[in-house]
Coordinates of C-alpha atoms and ligand atoms in Angstrom, one line a residue:
X823 CA 121.6 151.7 99.5
X824 CA 119.1 151.1 102.3
X825 CA 119.7 148.8 105.2
X826 CA 116.9 147.9 107.6
X827 CA 117.8 147.9 111.2
X828 CA 115.5 147.1 114.1
X829 CA 116.0 149.0 117.3
X830 CA 114.6 147.7 120.5
X831 CA 113.2 150.7 122.4
X832 CA 111.9 148.7 125.3
X833 CA 108.2 149.0 124.5
X834 CA 108.4 147.4 121.1
X835 CA 110.8 147.5 118.2
X836 CA 110.6 149.4 115.0
X837 CA 112.5 149.5 111.7
X838 CA 114.7 152.4 110.8
X839 CA 116.1 152.6 107.3
X840 CA 119.7 153.6 107.7
X841 CA 120.8 154.8 104.3
X842 CA 124.3 155.4 103.1
X843 CA 124.2 159.1 102.5
X844 CA 126.9 161.4 101.1
X845 CA 128.6 163.1 104.0
X846 CA 128.2 166.5 102.4
X847 CA 124.4 165.9 102.3
X848 CA 124.3 164.9 105.9
X849 CA 126.1 168.1 106.8
X850 CA 124.2 170.4 104.5
X851 CA 120.8 169.1 105.6
X852 CA 121.7 168.5 109.3
X853 CA 120.7 164.8 109.1
X854 CA 121.3 163.2 112.5
X855 CA 118.5 160.9 113.4
X856 CA 117.6 160.6 117.1
X857 CA 118.5 157.2 118.5
X858 CA 115.4 155.3 119.9
X859 CA 116.3 155.6 123.6
X860 CA 116.8 159.3 123.4
X861 CA 113.6 159.7 121.2
X862 CA 111.7 157.9 123.8
X863 CA 113.1 160.0 126.6
X864 CA 112.2 163.2 124.7
X865 CA 108.8 161.9 124.0
X866 CA 108.1 161.1 127.6
X867 CA 109.3 164.5 128.8
X868 CA 107.0 166.1 126.1
X869 CA 103.9 164.0 126.6
X870 CA 104.0 164.8 130.3
X871 CA 103.0 168.4 129.5
X872 CA 100.5 167.6 126.7
X873 CA 97.4 169.8 127.3
X874 CA 94.3 167.7 127.9
X875 CA 92.6 167.9 124.6
X876 CA 89.5 167.0 122.7
X877 CA 89.0 164.5 120.0
X878 CA 92.1 165.3 117.9
X879 CA 95.5 165.8 119.4
X880 CA 97.6 167.1 116.6
X881 CA 101.3 166.4 116.9
X882 CA 103.9 167.7 114.4
X883 CA 107.5 166.8 113.7
X884 CA 108.6 169.4 111.1
X885 CA 111.6 167.5 110.0
X886 CA 110.7 163.9 110.8
X887 CA 113.5 162.0 109.2
X888 CA 112.6 158.3 109.5
X889 CA 109.9 159.0 112.1
X890 CA 111.6 158.2 115.3
X891 CA 110.1 161.1 117.3
X892 CA 106.6 160.6 116.1
X893 CA 106.7 156.9 116.8
X894 CA 108.2 157.6 120.3
X895 CA 105.5 160.2 120.9
X896 CA 102.7 157.7 120.1
X897 CA 104.3 155.1 122.3
X898 CA 104.7 157.5 125.2
X899 CA 101.0 158.4 125.1
X900 CA 98.5 156.5 127.2
X901 CA 96.5 154.1 124.9
X902 CA 93.2 155.9 125.5
X903 CA 94.8 159.2 124.3
X904 CA 96.8 157.5 121.5
X905 CA 93.6 156.8 119.6
X906 CA 93.1 160.6 119.2
X907 CA 96.6 161.4 117.9
X908 CA 97.0 163.0 114.5
X909 CA 100.7 162.5 113.7
X910 CA 102.0 165.0 111.1
X911 CA 105.4 164.8 109.7
X912 CA 107.2 167.0 107.2
X913 CA 110.5 166.1 105.6
X914 CA 112.6 167.2 102.6
X915 CA 113.9 163.8 102.0
X916 CA 111.4 161.6 100.1
X917 CA 113.1 158.3 101.0
X918 CA 113.0 159.2 104.7
X919 CA 109.3 160.0 104.5
X920 CA 108.7 156.5 103.1
X921 CA 110.6 155.0 106.1
X922 CA 108.4 157.1 108.4
X923 CA 105.3 155.7 106.7
X924 CA 106.6 152.2 107.4
X925 CA 107.6 153.1 111.0
X926 CA 104.2 154.6 111.9
X927 CA 102.1 152.0 109.9
X928 CA 101.0 149.8 112.8
X929 CA 100.2 152.5 115.3
X930 CA 96.7 152.7 116.6
X931 CA 96.3 156.5 116.1
X932 CA 93.6 158.6 114.5
X933 CA 95.5 159.7 111.5
X934 CA 99.0 160.0 110.0
X935 CA 99.7 162.9 107.6
X936 CA 103.2 162.8 106.0
X937 CA 104.4 165.1 103.3
X938 CA 107.7 165.6 101.5
X939 CA 108.2 169.3 101.9
X940 CA 110.4 172.0 103.2
X941 CA 108.9 173.0 106.5
X942 CA 110.4 176.5 106.3
X943 CA 108.8 177.1 102.9
X944 CA 105.3 176.5 104.2
X945 CA 103.1 179.4 103.7
X946 CA 103.0 181.8 106.6
X947 CA 105.6 179.9 108.7
X948 CA 107.8 183.0 108.8
X949 CA 105.2 185.5 109.8
X950 CA 105.9 185.0 113.5
X951 CA 105.1 188.2 115.4
X952 CA 104.4 190.2 112.3
X953 CA 100.6 190.1 112.8
X954 CA 100.2 189.0 109.2
X955 CA 97.2 186.8 108.4
X956 CA 98.4 183.2 108.7
X957 CA 98.1 181.0 105.7
X958 CA 99.9 178.1 107.2
X959 CA 98.7 174.6 106.1
X960 CA 95.6 176.3 104.8
X961 CA 95.2 173.6 102.2
X962 CA 94.0 171.0 104.7
X963 CA 93.1 172.9 107.9
X964 CA 90.8 175.6 108.8
X965 CA 91.8 178.7 110.7
X966 CA 90.8 177.4 114.1
X967 CA 92.7 174.1 113.8
X968 CA 96.0 175.5 112.5
X969 CA 97.8 175.3 115.8
X970 CA 99.3 172.1 117.0
X971 CA 98.9 170.6 120.4
X972 CA 102.5 169.4 120.4
X973 CA 105.6 169.8 118.4
X974 CA 108.4 167.3 118.9
X975 CA 111.6 167.9 117.0
X976 CA 115.2 167.4 116.4
X977 CA 115.5 170.1 113.7
X978 CA 118.5 170.2 111.3
X979 CA 121.5 171.8 113.0
X980 CA 123.4 173.6 110.2
X981 CA 125.7 176.5 111.0
X982 CA 126.2 179.6 108.9
X983 CA 129.5 178.4 107.5
X984 CA 127.7 175.3 106.0
X985 CA 124.6 177.2 105.0
X986 CA 126.6 179.8 103.2
X987 CA 126.3 183.5 103.7
X988 CA 123.5 184.0 101.2
X989 CA 121.1 181.4 102.6
X990 CA 122.0 182.5 106.2
X991 CA 121.1 186.1 105.3
X992 CA 117.9 185.0 103.6
X993 CA 116.8 183.0 106.7
X994 CA 117.8 185.9 108.9
X995 CA 115.6 188.3 107.0
X996 CA 112.6 185.9 106.7
X997 CA 112.7 184.8 110.4
X998 CA 114.1 188.0 111.9
X999 CA 117.1 186.2 113.2
X1000 CA 120.0 188.1 114.7
X1001 CA 123.6 187.1 115.2
X1002 CA 125.1 183.9 113.8
X1003 CA 122.3 182.1 112.1
X1004 CA 121.7 178.4 112.3
X1005 CA 119.0 176.5 110.6
X1006 CA 117.6 175.3 113.9
X1007 CA 117.0 179.0 114.9
X1008 CA 114.5 179.4 112.0
X1009 CA 112.9 176.0 112.9
X1010 CA 112.5 177.1 116.5
X1011 CA 110.6 180.2 115.5
X1012 CA 108.5 178.4 112.9
X1013 CA 107.6 175.7 115.4
X1014 CA 106.6 178.2 118.0
X1015 CA 104.4 179.7 115.4
X1016 CA 102.4 176.6 114.7
X1017 CA 101.8 175.6 118.3
X1018 CA 98.5 176.6 119.9
X1019 CA 98.7 178.5 123.2
X1020 CA 99.3 175.9 125.9
X1021 CA 100.6 173.5 123.3
X1022 CA 103.9 171.7 124.2
X1023 CA 107.3 171.8 122.4
X1024 CA 109.8 169.0 123.0
X1025 CA 113.0 170.2 121.3
X1026 CA 116.3 168.3 121.0
X1027 CA 119.1 170.4 119.7
X1028 CA 122.7 171.5 120.4
X1029 CA 123.4 172.8 123.9
X1030 CA 125.6 175.6 122.6
X1031 CA 123.0 178.3 122.9
X1032 CA 122.7 177.7 126.7
X1033 CA 126.1 179.3 127.6
X1034 CA 127.4 181.4 124.7
X1035 CA 126.8 185.1 124.1
X1036 CA 125.6 184.4 120.6
X1037 CA 122.9 182.1 122.1
X1038 CA 121.1 185.1 123.6
X1039 CA 118.5 185.5 120.8
X1040 CA 117.5 181.8 121.1
X1041 CA 117.4 181.9 124.9
X1042 CA 115.4 185.1 124.9
X1043 CA 113.0 183.7 122.3
X1044 CA 112.4 180.4 124.2
X1045 CA 111.9 182.3 127.5
X1046 CA 109.5 184.8 126.1
X1047 CA 107.4 182.6 123.9
X1048 CA 107.3 179.5 126.2
X1049 CA 106.6 178.7 129.8
X1050 CA 109.6 176.5 130.1
X1051 CA 109.1 173.3 132.0
X1052 CA 112.3 171.3 131.8
X1053 CA 115.8 171.6 130.4
X1054 CA 118.1 168.5 130.2
X1055 CA 121.7 169.4 129.3
X1056 CA 122.9 165.9 128.2
X1057 CA 126.5 167.2 127.7
X1058 CA 129.1 164.7 126.8
X1059 CA 127.0 161.7 127.5
X1060 CA 127.4 160.6 123.8
X1061 CA 123.7 159.8 123.7
X1062 CA 123.6 161.5 120.3
X1063 CA 125.9 160.7 117.4
X1064 CA 126.1 164.2 116.0
X1065 CA 129.2 166.2 116.9
X1066 CA 127.0 168.5 118.9
X1067 CA 126.4 168.1 122.6
X1068 CA 122.6 167.7 123.0
X1069 CA 120.0 169.5 125.1
X1070 CA 116.3 168.8 125.5
X1071 CA 114.0 171.8 126.1
X1072 CA 110.4 171.3 127.0
X1073 CA 108.1 174.3 127.1
X1074 CA 104.4 175.2 126.9
X1075 CA 103.5 177.8 124.3
X1076 CA 102.5 181.0 126.2
X1077 CA 99.1 182.4 125.8
X1078 CA 99.8 186.1 125.2
X1079 CA 97.5 186.9 128.1
X1080 CA 99.3 184.6 130.5
X1081 CA 102.9 185.4 130.9
X1082 CA 103.3 183.6 134.2
X1083 CA 106.6 181.8 134.7
X1084 CA 106.7 178.5 136.4
X1085 CA 109.7 176.8 137.8
X1086 CA 111.7 175.1 135.1
X1087 CA 113.6 172.0 136.1
X1088 CA 117.2 172.0 134.9
X1089 CA 119.1 168.7 134.8
X1090 CA 122.7 168.5 133.7
X1091 CA 124.7 165.3 133.0
X1092 CA 128.4 165.2 132.2
X1093 CA 131.0 162.6 132.3
X1094 CA 132.6 162.4 135.7
X1095 CA 136.4 162.8 135.3
X1096 CA 137.7 162.1 138.7
X1097 CA 137.9 158.7 140.3
X1098 CA 137.7 160.1 143.8
X1099 CA 134.0 161.0 143.4
X1100 CA 131.7 158.9 145.5
X1101 CA 129.4 156.7 143.3
X1102 CA 125.8 157.4 144.5
X1103 CA 124.1 154.8 142.5
X1104 CA 124.2 152.3 139.6
X1105 CA 122.1 152.3 136.5
X1106 CA 122.4 150.6 133.1
X1107 CA 122.3 153.9 131.3
X1108 CA 122.1 157.7 131.9
X1109 CA 118.6 157.9 130.4
X1110 CA 117.5 155.0 132.6
X1111 CA 118.9 156.9 135.6
X1112 CA 117.2 160.1 134.7
X1113 CA 113.9 158.3 134.0
X1114 CA 113.6 156.1 137.0
X1115 CA 115.0 158.1 139.8
X1116 CA 115.1 161.7 140.8
X1117 CA 118.6 161.2 142.1
X1118 CA 121.6 163.4 141.9
X1119 CA 125.3 162.7 142.2
X1120 CA 127.5 160.3 140.4
X1121 CA 126.0 157.4 138.6
X1122 CA 127.9 154.3 137.4
X1123 CA 126.5 153.1 134.1
X1124 CA 127.6 150.5 131.5
X1125 CA 129.0 153.4 129.4
X1126 CA 131.0 155.1 132.3
X1127 CA 130.6 157.3 135.2
X1128 CA 128.4 160.4 135.0
X1129 CA 127.5 163.3 137.4
X1130 CA 123.8 164.2 137.4
X1131 CA 123.0 167.7 138.7
X1132 CA 119.4 168.7 139.3
X1133 CA 118.1 172.2 140.1
X1134 CA 116.1 174.9 138.4
X1135 CA 116.8 177.2 135.5
X1136 CA 117.7 180.6 136.7
X1137 CA 115.4 183.0 134.8
X1138 CA 117.4 185.4 132.7
X1139 CA 115.2 186.8 129.9
X1140 CA 117.8 185.4 127.7
X1141 CA 120.3 188.2 128.6
X1142 CA 122.5 186.0 130.7
X1143 CA 123.5 182.4 130.1
X1144 CA 121.3 179.6 131.4
X1145 CA 122.6 178.4 134.6
X1146 CA 121.6 175.7 137.0
X1147 CA 120.5 176.9 140.4
X1148 CA 120.4 174.8 143.5
X1149 CA 120.3 176.1 147.1
X1150 CA 123.9 174.8 147.6
X1151 CA 125.2 176.6 144.5
X1152 CA 123.3 179.8 145.2
X1153 CA 124.7 179.9 148.7
X1154 CA 128.2 179.2 147.5
X1155 CA 127.9 182.0 144.9
X1156 CA 126.6 184.4 147.5
X1157 CA 129.6 183.8 149.7
X1158 CA 131.9 184.6 146.7
X1159 CA 129.8 187.7 145.9
X1160 CA 130.2 188.9 149.5
X1161 CA 134.0 188.7 149.2
X1162 CA 134.3 190.0 145.6
X1163 CA 135.8 193.5 145.2
X1164 CA 135.6 193.5 141.4
X1165 CA 135.9 191.3 138.4
X1166 CA 138.7 190.8 135.8
X1167 CA 136.9 193.0 133.4
X1168 CA 137.0 196.0 135.7
X1169 CA 140.8 196.2 135.8
X1170 CA 142.0 194.4 132.6
X1171 CA 141.5 194.0 128.9
X1172 CA 140.9 190.4 127.6
X1173 CA 141.4 189.6 124.0
X1174 CA 141.7 186.7 121.7
X1175 CA 145.0 186.3 119.9
X1176 CA 145.9 187.2 116.3
X1177 CA 144.3 185.5 113.3
X1178 CA 146.4 185.7 110.2
X1179 CA 144.0 183.4 108.1
X1180 CA 147.2 182.3 106.3
X1181 CA 149.4 180.8 109.0
X1182 CA 151.4 178.9 106.4
X1183 CA 152.7 182.2 105.1
X1184 CA 152.9 184.3 108.4
X1185 CA 154.0 181.7 110.9
X1186 CA 157.1 179.5 110.5
X1187 CA 160.0 178.0 112.4
X1188 CA 162.3 177.9 109.4
X1189 CA 162.7 181.6 108.5
X1190 CA 166.6 181.2 108.6
X1191 CA 166.4 178.5 106.0
X1192 CA 164.9 180.7 103.4
X1193 CA 167.1 182.2 100.7
X1194 CA 168.7 185.5 102.1
X1195 CA 166.7 187.8 99.8
X1196 CA 163.4 186.2 101.1
X1197 CA 164.3 186.3 104.8
X1198 CA 162.1 189.1 106.3
X1199 CA 163.9 191.8 108.3
X1200 CA 164.4 190.7 112.0
X1201 CA 162.3 193.8 113.2
X1202 CA 159.2 192.2 111.7
X1203 CA 159.7 188.7 113.1
X1204 CA 158.3 188.1 116.6
X1205 CA 158.0 185.2 119.0
X1206 CA 154.6 183.6 119.1
X1207 CA 152.6 182.1 121.9
X1208 CA 150.4 179.2 120.9
X1209 CA 148.5 176.7 123.0
X1210 CA 151.6 174.4 122.7
X1211 CA 153.4 176.8 125.0
X1212 CA 150.5 177.1 127.4
X1213 CA 151.6 176.0 130.9
X1214 CA 150.4 176.9 134.3
X1215 CA 152.1 180.1 135.7
X1216 CA 154.8 180.1 133.1
X1217 CA 155.1 179.1 129.4
X1218 CA 156.3 175.7 128.6
X1219 CA 159.3 175.4 126.2
X1220 CA 158.0 174.5 122.7
X1221 CA 159.5 175.3 119.3
X1222 CA 161.6 178.4 120.3
X1223 CA 162.1 179.1 116.6
X1224 CA 158.5 179.7 115.9
X1225 CA 158.1 183.3 114.8
X1226 CA 155.4 185.3 113.2
X1227 CA 155.9 187.8 110.4
X1228 CA 154.0 190.8 111.7
X1229 CA 153.3 193.4 109.0
X1230 CA 151.9 196.1 111.2
X1231 CA 153.5 198.9 113.2
X1232 CA 152.5 201.9 115.3
X1233 CA 152.3 205.4 114.0
X1234 CA 150.9 208.3 116.2
X1235 CA 149.6 205.7 118.6
X1236 CA 147.7 204.0 115.8
X1237 CA 148.2 200.6 114.3
X1238 CA 149.1 200.8 110.6
X1239 CA 150.4 198.3 108.0
X1240 CA 154.1 198.6 107.2
X1241 CA 155.2 200.1 103.9
X1242 CA 156.6 197.3 101.9
X1243 CA 159.3 199.5 100.4
X1244 CA 160.7 200.1 103.9
X1245 CA 161.4 196.3 104.2
X1246 CA 162.7 195.0 100.8
X1247 CA 163.2 191.4 102.0
X1248 CA 159.8 191.1 103.6
X1249 CA 158.4 192.6 100.4
X1250 CA 160.2 189.9 98.3
X1251 CA 158.8 187.2 100.7
X1252 CA 155.2 188.6 100.5
X1253 CA 155.4 188.9 96.7
X1254 CA 156.4 185.2 96.5
X1255 CA 153.2 184.4 98.4
X1256 CA 151.0 187.1 96.9
X1257 CA 148.5 184.7 95.2
X1258 CA 147.8 182.9 98.4
X1259 CA 147.4 186.1 100.4
X1260 CA 145.1 187.7 97.8
X1261 CA 142.8 184.6 98.0
X1262 CA 141.7 186.2 101.3
X1263 CA 139.3 188.3 99.4
X1264 CA 137.7 189.6 102.6
X1265 CA 140.9 191.4 103.5
X1266 CA 140.8 193.4 100.3
X1267 CA 137.0 193.9 100.5
X1268 CA 137.4 195.5 103.8
X1269 CA 139.7 198.1 102.4
X1270 CA 142.9 196.5 103.8
X1271 CA 146.2 195.8 102.1
X1272 CA 146.7 192.3 100.7
X1273 CA 149.6 191.4 103.0
X1274 CA 147.9 192.4 106.3
X1275 CA 147.0 190.0 109.1
X1276 CA 143.2 189.5 109.3
X1277 CA 143.0 190.2 113.1
X1278 CA 146.1 192.0 114.2
X1279 CA 146.9 193.6 117.6
X1280 CA 148.2 196.9 118.7
X1281 CA 152.0 196.3 118.9
X1282 CA 152.4 198.6 122.0
X1283 CA 150.0 196.3 124.0
X1284 CA 151.7 193.0 123.5
X1285 CA 154.9 194.4 125.0
X1286 CA 153.2 194.9 128.3
X1287 CA 153.3 192.1 130.9
X1288 CA 150.4 189.8 130.2
X1289 CA 148.6 186.6 131.2
X1290 CA 148.0 184.3 128.3
X1291 CA 145.8 181.2 128.3
X1292 CA 144.4 178.6 125.8
X1293 CA 140.8 178.8 124.7
X1294 CA 140.2 175.1 125.5
X1295 CA 141.6 173.3 128.5
X1296 CA 140.5 170.7 131.0
X1297 CA 142.1 172.6 133.9
X1298 CA 143.1 176.3 133.7
X1299 CA 146.4 177.0 132.1
X1300 CA 147.0 180.7 132.7
X1301 CA 150.6 181.9 132.4
X1302 CA 152.6 185.1 132.7
X1303 CA 154.4 186.4 129.7
X1304 CA 156.9 189.2 130.0
X1305 CA 158.8 188.5 126.7
X1306 CA 156.7 190.7 124.5
X1307 CA 155.6 187.7 122.4
X1308 CA 152.5 187.9 120.2
X1309 CA 149.6 185.6 121.1
X1310 CA 148.2 183.3 118.5
X1311 CA 144.4 183.0 117.9
X1312 CA 144.2 179.7 119.8
X1313 CA 144.9 181.6 123.0
X1314 CA 143.6 184.7 124.8
X1315 CA 145.6 187.3 126.6
X1316 CA 145.0 189.7 129.5
X1317 CA 146.7 193.1 130.1
X1318 CA 146.0 195.5 132.9
X1319 CA 144.3 198.7 132.3
X1320 CA 146.5 201.8 132.4
X1321 CA 147.5 203.0 135.9
X1322 CA 146.5 199.7 137.5
X1323 CA 148.9 198.4 140.2
X1324 CA 151.0 195.8 138.3
X1325 CA 150.8 193.4 141.2
X1326 CA 147.2 192.8 140.4
X1327 CA 148.3 190.7 137.4
X1328 CA 149.8 188.2 139.9
X1329 CA 146.7 188.1 142.0
X1330 CA 144.6 187.5 138.8
X1331 CA 147.0 184.7 137.8
X1332 CA 146.5 183.0 141.2
X1333 CA 142.7 183.2 140.9
X1334 CA 142.6 182.0 137.3
X1335 CA 144.8 178.9 138.0
X1336 CA 143.0 177.9 141.2
X1337 CA 140.6 175.0 141.8
X1338 CA 138.3 177.7 143.2
X1339 CA 137.9 179.1 139.7
X1340 CA 137.1 175.7 138.1
X1341 CA 134.3 175.3 140.7
X1342 CA 133.2 178.9 140.0
X1343 CA 133.3 178.2 136.3
X1344 CA 131.3 175.0 136.6
X1345 CA 128.6 176.7 138.6
X1346 CA 128.4 180.1 136.9
X1347 CA 129.2 179.2 133.2
X1348 CA 129.6 175.5 132.5
X1349 CA 130.6 175.5 128.9
X1350 CA 132.2 172.1 128.5
X1351 CA 133.1 170.1 125.5
X1352 CA 133.9 166.4 125.3
X1353 CA 136.4 164.9 127.8
X1354 CA 135.8 167.6 130.4
X1355 CA 137.4 170.4 128.4
X1356 CA 136.3 173.8 129.4
X1357 CA 136.1 176.8 127.1
X1358 CA 137.9 179.8 128.6
X1359 CA 136.3 182.5 126.5
X1360 CA 136.5 186.2 127.1
X1361 CA 132.8 186.3 128.2
X1362 CA 133.6 184.0 131.2
X1363 CA 137.1 185.2 132.1
X1364 CA 135.8 188.8 132.2
X1365 CA 133.5 187.8 135.1
X1366 CA 136.1 186.0 137.2
X1367 CA 135.9 187.5 140.7
X1368 CA 138.8 189.3 142.5
X1369 CA 138.9 189.6 146.3
X1370 CA 139.9 192.9 148.0
X1371 CA 143.4 193.4 146.4
X1372 CA 144.7 195.5 149.4
X1373 CA 143.9 192.8 151.9
X1374 CA 146.7 191.0 153.8
X1375 CA 145.7 187.7 152.2
X1376 CA 145.8 189.2 148.7
X1377 CA 149.3 190.4 149.6
X1378 CA 150.4 186.9 150.5
X1379 CA 148.9 185.5 147.3
X1380 CA 150.9 188.0 145.3
X1381 CA 154.1 187.3 147.0
X1382 CA 153.7 183.5 146.6
X1383 CA 152.9 183.9 142.9
X1384 CA 156.0 186.1 142.4
X1385 CA 158.0 183.2 144.0
X1386 CA 156.4 180.7 141.6
X1387 CA 157.3 182.9 138.6
X1388 CA 160.9 183.3 139.8
X1389 CA 161.6 179.7 140.9
X1390 CA 159.1 177.8 138.8
X1391 CA 156.0 176.0 140.2
X1392 CA 156.2 173.2 142.7
X1393 CA 153.2 171.2 143.9
X1394 CA 153.8 172.7 147.4
X1395 CA 153.8 176.3 146.2
X1396 CA 150.7 175.6 144.0
X1397 CA 148.9 174.1 146.9
X1398 CA 149.7 177.1 149.1
X1399 CA 148.4 179.6 146.6
X1400 CA 145.4 177.5 145.9
X1401 CA 144.5 177.3 149.6
X1402 CA 144.9 181.1 150.0
X1403 CA 142.6 181.8 147.0
X1404 CA 139.8 179.8 148.6
X1405 CA 140.4 181.5 151.9
X1406 CA 140.3 184.9 150.3
X1407 CA 136.8 184.2 149.2
X1408 CA 135.8 182.9 152.6
X1409 CA 135.5 179.3 151.5
X1410 CA 137.2 176.1 152.5
X1411 CA 139.1 174.3 149.8
X1412 CA 137.4 171.5 147.9
X1413 CA 138.8 168.9 145.6
X1414 CA 138.2 169.6 141.9
X1415 CA 135.3 167.7 140.5
Ligands
LIG1675 C1 118.4 166.1 112.8 S1 117.5 165.2 111.6 C2 116.2 164.7 112.6 C3 115.2 163.7 112.0 C4 114.2 163.2 112.9 N1 113.3 164.2 113.5 C5 114.8 162.5 114.1 O1 114.8 163.0 115.2 O2 115.4 161.4 113.9 C6 116.8 166.6 110.7 C7 116.0 166.2 109.5 O3 115.6 167.4 108.9 C8 115.4 167.2 107.5 N2 115.4 168.6 106.9 C9 116.4 169.4 106.7 N3 115.9 170.6 106.3 C10 114.6 170.5 106.2 C11 113.5 171.4 105.9 N4 113.8 172.6 105.5 N5 112.2 171.0 106.0 C12 112.0 169.7 106.4 N6 112.9 168.8 106.7 C13 114.2 169.2 106.7 C14 116.7 166.4 107.2 O4 116.4 165.7 105.9 C15 116.7 165.5 108.4 O5 116.0 164.3 108.1

């Protein structure tokens, strides 16, 4: 069923056919059309860097959907240039191409070329960097005009899990992708390939690659192949309906001879979560605020309150995450650096919790209600820390009966699976669930026993004092565990390296729970989801700084934290420790943002 809707994009309105599509197709093909306002913003940001060209300015959207981006591109181009535009759209979906035809029909451009095809199947599109002769689009272009002046795209965002292992592997081989493959990675390479040197790319995609380790290949590719001009991390502004948080990247295709790097603007916009923040200005929408003013600070819009940060992209050659640099942030980080003795990774080991991949079998609160002969031996049942128990400083009481059946033990300092014959009741229980456990074919394929946990831990480690924390939390929730509990996969845990002074764990706990660390996190890492939730992943926690542990102030912090653990936290004791952490880094305490 097709429903015609007109969107007013400010300049004029155009119809978009919104079709009722199967959800599975939407997911499989990554179909999330760009709303007109965002399309227009992306187009403006791209057109600004359009190389001054001759008679034909060729613009490609490789997955044009209903044509929103090509339409917006034409609208963003000055009328005297518009006449020279050749708008080219590819799309797998035939109905969508027809909509694009309607959308672009009235535009005063030189030519519109639309084709129903798989962009990634185009001849030569995968030969990036291979030095092979390019056959791309050879049917209707000669060698010298194969390269586009601009590519504007919101390519399909489809993760490995949805693509399936086979297709992901095939894409990885064809496009020389490494790590976790996403369809947009292949598109990004292919799009770079069709741009002429100096041509501009305006890309709208998920912001995940900015801050995660697995985004390194994409960051490196964009930094190497493009002279990046602007990055807009639009975070949790809800400007885009897909589940992903959007980013816009604008870059000019590098000429191999010219590897100069220009300053790349970096703008970041996230919902402002505290009411205390001073509202710097009002605007009907975030995009309007970004478009009309070069202001920074908190903007009050019709959709809520957002913080706009503006700086430059710290060049990283992809190796480190993309962070936003401003003179203020740089100075702040330098102060921290000058007081930093080492980082968490130097003195501790940080790991994600166990993954059973069959929690309904391994994790239960009702073990005692099972028939006697199916009740696993007590030696195999262990308390489990989940995010429900995650408090600050100490665990919060939650489901004390929750126990995990842990089928591994230590022999000669090595972790090994238990022998089922040594535990007849666990054996009976496992056999009752054998079919479910054997469905985890990857366990068997990796040469393991069918009743093993997929990601187990070394039992001797979890008995050490440890700090546990949930992966996702708005404010840090790091807590000490001395009970020997096992940590579930929704949390991470930290143990000190051998021969490390045990007091350092208390110092680390103070730092991790401080408002200092949330500021540090936001400046140095800034991996946030909707509703201000931060992702506390190993890659970030590893880099948390530690001040001189032997200093008097570190000693005071440690004593206060021991008091909190013994007597429980109070707002006064938390404030004291918080203030001391700021002081230890030579900074005055700030209110969390
Ligand atoms: C995220 S949507 C964006 C559509 C449009 N560019 C926009 O911004 O509104 C991605 C589009 O890619 C199309 N698509 C998926 N795989 C494709 C492929 N291999 N070649 C061309 N189009 C593809 C989908 O049908 C979908 O319309």
